[in-house]
Amino acid sequence: MHAYFWLTEYSFNTLIYQAHMFGYLKLRITKHDFPYSARRFMETTCSSGDCIGAFVPEIGEKYPDSAVEVSVETAVRPVATLTPDRMTINLSTAMEVQVKSVDNNVRTLASTNASITLSFVPEMRQQNLIGKITLHSLSLSNVKFLNGQVLSTPVQMDNALTKLIGLTIIPKLNVLADRGVKLPIAGGVRFVNTYISVKQGYVIVGTDVTKTW
């Protein structure tokens, strides 16, 4: 037997709302969250020029030989929008950038609001709705840097945080997305040859249905 199921934006936004409310979208990023080969990115001093102290020289000059940590959390409920062939998720987040010295003294360097846009391609793996983030973008606003000075979207900080997201948050989200969400189906029912089609405002899941009892 072949069957079709419809899922609307409301279904996806309900899942995202629960993740937001229960704190699943709250992260603290340290160098240990990076691939081993990229951990120097979170340091304030480097010779290669590929660390946050090089991206934002003020940090490297004021706090040499230290490590940067970043806290990220959603400020309001994220919004998912379905368009043909993809889902876009818009997140309004609050970020705090801190520096940790060798003696474990922690100081706040900057705080900022960040609008993050994720482009997500849904897929089906048998009974599981999975997917992969293919694109992401970030835009900063209300940046308060170092001694309380307010800067208008500094390019250096924007570039550094964009790279940070690409190296840490996106891979973590893709691991979760590859695990997927199992569709609620009755016991003894199996989906085979499952596929998904993303439309404007909804998705259609088509599948052959078999019974195992």
GROMACS .gro file of C-alpha atoms in nm:
model
  213
    1MET     CA    1   0.000   0.000   0.000
    2HIS     CA    2   0.125   0.349  -0.086
    3ALA     CA    3   0.045   0.642   0.143
    4TYR     CA    4   0.100   1.017   0.160
    5PHE     CA    5   0.143   1.238   0.467
    6TRP     CA    6   0.144   1.616   0.492
    7LEU     CA    7   0.348   1.817   0.743
    8THR     CA    8   0.299   2.192   0.767
    9GLU     CA    9   0.526   2.470   0.893
   10TYR     CA   10   0.329   2.453   1.219
   11SER     CA   11   0.466   2.102   1.288
   12PHE     CA   12   0.828   2.211   1.244
   13ASN     CA   13   0.779   2.534   1.438
   14THR     CA   14   0.627   2.339   1.728
   15LEU     CA   15   0.940   2.122   1.751
   16ILE     CA   16   1.167   2.427   1.734
   17TYR     CA   17   0.960   2.608   1.997
   18GLN     CA   18   1.002   2.314   2.237
   19ALA     CA   19   1.378   2.314   2.178
   20HIS     CA   20   1.387   2.688   2.251
   21MET     CA   21   1.173   2.668   2.565
   22PHE     CA   22   1.366   2.377   2.720
   23GLY     CA   23   1.708   2.533   2.661
   24TYR     CA   24   1.831   2.299   2.389
   25LEU     CA   25   1.932   2.602   2.181
   26LYS     CA   26   2.167   2.736   2.448
   27LEU     CA   27   2.537   2.663   2.393
   28ARG     CA   28   2.876   2.751   2.536
   29ILE     CA   29   3.154   2.713   2.281
   30THR     CA   30   3.517   2.658   2.380
   31LYS     CA   31   3.818   2.546   2.178
   32HIS     CA   32   3.739   2.187   2.278
   33ASP     CA   33   3.427   2.203   2.059
   34PHE     CA   34   3.645   2.252   1.750
   35PRO     CA   35   3.812   1.981   1.543
   36TYR     CA   36   4.157   1.927   1.694
   37SER     CA   37   4.331   2.084   1.394
   38ALA     CA   38   4.124   2.405   1.429
   39ARG     CA   39   4.139   2.463   1.805
   40ARG     CA   40   4.391   2.745   1.771
   41PHE     CA   41   4.112   2.956   1.624
   42MET     CA   42   3.986   3.034   1.977
   43GLU     CA   43   4.325   3.160   2.096
   44THR     CA   44   4.417   3.527   2.120
   45THR     CA   45   4.778   3.482   2.009
   46CYS     CA   46   4.898   3.296   1.699
   47SER     CA   47   5.169   3.316   1.435
   48SER     CA   48   4.957   3.177   1.152
   49GLY     CA   49   4.703   3.461   1.154
   50ASP     CA   50   4.417   3.211   1.181
   51CYS     CA   51   4.297   3.279   1.534
   52ILE     CA   52   4.040   3.513   1.683
   53GLY     CA   53   4.318   3.741   1.810
   54ALA     CA   54   4.420   3.797   1.447
   55PHE     CA   55   4.061   3.843   1.326
   56VAL     CA   56   3.998   4.102   1.600
   57PRO     CA   57   4.340   4.258   1.678
   58GLU     CA   58   4.206   4.452   1.979
   59ILE     CA   59   4.149   4.119   2.157
   60GLY     CA   60   4.495   3.986   2.075
   61GLU     CA   61   4.665   4.306   2.188
   62LYS     CA   62   4.473   4.346   2.515
   63TYR     CA   63   4.456   3.977   2.617
   64PRO     CA   64   4.755   3.786   2.473
   65ASP     CA   65   4.809   3.413   2.533
   66SER     CA   66   4.447   3.355   2.637
   67ALA     CA   67   4.150   3.156   2.505
   68VAL     CA   68   3.813   3.288   2.392
   69GLU     CA   69   3.479   3.130   2.484
   70VAL     CA   70   3.141   3.218   2.334
   71SER     CA   71   2.792   3.172   2.482
   72VAL     CA   72   2.498   3.156   2.242
   73GLU     CA   73   2.127   3.129   2.315
   74THR     CA   74   1.808   3.201   2.127
   75ALA     CA   75   1.650   3.526   2.244
   76VAL     CA   76   1.307   3.453   2.093
   77ARG     CA   77   1.141   3.152   1.933
   78PRO     CA   78   1.310   3.062   1.602
   79VAL     CA   79   1.091   3.054   1.293
   80ALA     CA   80   1.095   2.787   1.022
   81THR     CA   81   0.970   2.864   0.672
   82LEU     CA   82   0.911   2.604   0.400
   83THR     CA   83   0.978   2.692   0.037
   84PRO     CA   84   1.020   2.458  -0.262
   85ASP     CA   85   1.305   2.210  -0.195
   86ARG     CA   86   1.422   2.358   0.136
   87MET     CA   87   1.343   2.484   0.484
   88THR     CA   88   1.484   2.811   0.617
   89ILE     CA   89   1.526   2.863   0.992
   90ASN     CA   90   1.572   3.217   1.125
   91LEU     CA   91   1.717   3.255   1.474
   92SER     CA   92   1.756   3.571   1.680
   93THR     CA   93   2.030   3.501   1.932
   94ALA     CA   94   2.221   3.671   2.210
   95MET     CA   95   2.596   3.611   2.213
   96GLU     CA   96   2.855   3.685   2.478
   97VAL     CA   97   3.227   3.667   2.402
   98GLN     CA   98   3.458   3.604   2.698
   99VAL     CA   99   3.832   3.556   2.738
  100LYS     CA  100   3.988   3.303   2.975
  101SER     CA  101   4.346   3.372   3.081
  102VAL     CA  102   4.604   3.108   3.173
  103ASP     CA  103   4.520   3.163   3.542
  104ASN     CA  104   4.150   3.088   3.464
  105ASN     CA  105   4.040   3.448   3.511
  106VAL     CA  106   3.734   3.507   3.290
  107ARG     CA  107   3.641   3.851   3.149
  108THR     CA  108   3.362   3.955   2.918
  109LEU     CA  109   3.494   4.107   2.594
  110ALA     CA  110   3.179   4.172   2.396
  111SER     CA  111   2.807   4.109   2.375
  112THR     CA  112   2.600   4.119   2.061
  113ASN     CA  113   2.270   4.024   1.907
  114ALA     CA  114   2.308   3.793   1.608
  115SER     CA  115   2.054   3.701   1.343
  116ILE     CA  116   2.140   3.356   1.207
  117THR     CA  117   1.979   3.208   0.898
  118LEU     CA  118   2.009   2.835   0.828
  119SER     CA  119   1.912   2.670   0.500
  120PHE     CA  120   1.807   2.309   0.561
  121VAL     CA  121   1.729   2.037   0.307
  122PRO     CA  122   1.488   1.776   0.454
  123GLU     CA  123   1.518   1.410   0.351
  124MET     CA  124   1.360   1.081   0.454
  125ARG     CA  125   1.541   0.771   0.578
  126GLN     CA  126   1.271   0.507   0.616
  127GLN     CA  127   1.061   0.630   0.914
  128ASN     CA  128   1.301   0.911   1.006
  129LEU     CA  129   1.283   1.271   0.888
  130ILE     CA  130   1.646   1.377   0.851
  131GLY     CA  131   1.831   1.652   0.667
  132LYS     CA  132   2.141   1.864   0.626
  133ILE     CA  133   2.222   2.232   0.667
  134THR     CA  134   2.360   2.351   0.333
  135LEU     CA  135   2.402   2.727   0.393
  136HIS     CA  136   2.424   2.964   0.686
  137SER     CA  137   2.462   3.337   0.731
  138LEU     CA  138   2.505   3.570   1.027
  139SER     CA  139   2.436   3.937   1.086
  140LEU     CA  140   2.538   4.124   1.402
  141SER     CA  141   2.367   4.420   1.568
  142ASN     CA  142   2.404   4.617   1.892
  143VAL     CA  143   2.765   4.510   1.939
  144LYS     CA  144   2.911   4.619   2.274
  145PHE     CA  145   3.285   4.570   2.260
  146LEU     CA  146   3.555   4.581   2.528
  147ASN     CA  147   3.510   4.894   2.744
  148GLY     CA  148   3.140   4.931   2.666
  149GLN     CA  149   3.209   5.099   2.333
  150VAL     CA  150   2.924   5.036   2.089
  151LEU     CA  151   3.036   4.952   1.737
  152SER     CA  152   2.818   4.931   1.426
  153THR     CA  153   2.858   4.571   1.307
  154PRO     CA  154   3.239   4.543   1.301
  155VAL     CA  155   3.350   4.331   1.007
  156GLN     CA  156   3.623   4.159   1.208
  157MET     CA  157   3.385   4.031   1.474
  158ASP     CA  158   3.128   3.934   1.209
  159ASN     CA  159   3.388   3.729   1.018
  160ALA     CA  160   3.521   3.564   1.334
  161LEU     CA  161   3.177   3.457   1.461
  162THR     CA  162   3.069   3.340   1.115
  163LYS     CA  163   3.373   3.112   1.099
  164LEU     CA  164   3.313   2.995   1.456
  165ILE     CA  165   2.956   2.892   1.368
  166GLY     CA  166   3.076   2.710   1.057
  167LEU     CA  167   3.340   2.515   1.249
  168THR     CA  168   3.136   2.422   1.559
  169ILE     CA  169   2.761   2.482   1.561
  170ILE     CA  170   2.683   2.371   1.203
  171PRO     CA  171   2.860   2.032   1.238
  172LYS     CA  172   2.683   1.969   1.571
  173LEU     CA  173   2.345   2.055   1.418
  174ASN     CA  174   2.416   1.830   1.120
  175VAL     CA  175   2.490   1.537   1.353
  176LEU     CA  176   2.148   1.590   1.514
  177ALA     CA  177   1.984   1.639   1.175
  178ASP     CA  178   2.132   1.313   1.047
  179ARG     CA  179   1.981   1.126   1.343
  180GLY     CA  180   1.649   1.279   1.251
  181VAL     CA  181   1.305   1.264   1.404
  182LYS     CA  182   1.102   0.944   1.384
  183LEU     CA  183   0.756   0.998   1.243
  184PRO     CA  184   0.477   0.886   1.480
  185ILE     CA  185   0.347   0.561   1.333
  186ALA     CA  186   0.156   0.265   1.476
  187GLY     CA  187   0.342  -0.041   1.601
  188GLY     CA  188   0.389  -0.310   1.341
  189VAL     CA  189   0.389  -0.059   1.054
  190ARG     CA  190   0.699   0.000   0.841
  191PHE     CA  191   0.775   0.266   0.582
  192VAL     CA  192   0.982   0.163   0.278
  193ASN     CA  193   1.082   0.352  -0.037
  194THR     CA  194   1.008   0.676   0.147
  195TYR     CA  195   1.060   1.014  -0.015
  196ILE     CA  196   0.983   1.377   0.064
  197SER     CA  197   0.883   1.676  -0.144
  198VAL     CA  198   0.908   2.026   0.004
  199LYS     CA  199   0.644   2.273  -0.112
  200GLN     CA  200   0.547   2.628  -0.018
  201GLY     CA  201   0.438   2.604   0.347
  202TYR     CA  202   0.425   2.223   0.373
  203VAL     CA  203   0.600   1.897   0.288
  204ILE     CA  204   0.458   1.579   0.139
  205VAL     CA  205   0.595   1.243   0.253
  206GLY     CA  206   0.525   0.952   0.021
  207THR     CA  207   0.594   0.592   0.122
  208ASP     CA  208   0.509   0.228   0.073
  209VAL     CA  209   0.355   0.094   0.393
  210THR     CA  210   0.406  -0.264   0.509
  211LYS     CA  211   0.276  -0.448   0.816
  212THR     CA  212   0.499  -0.672   1.027
  213TRP     CA  213   0.231  -0.838   1.239
   0.00000   0.00000   0.00000
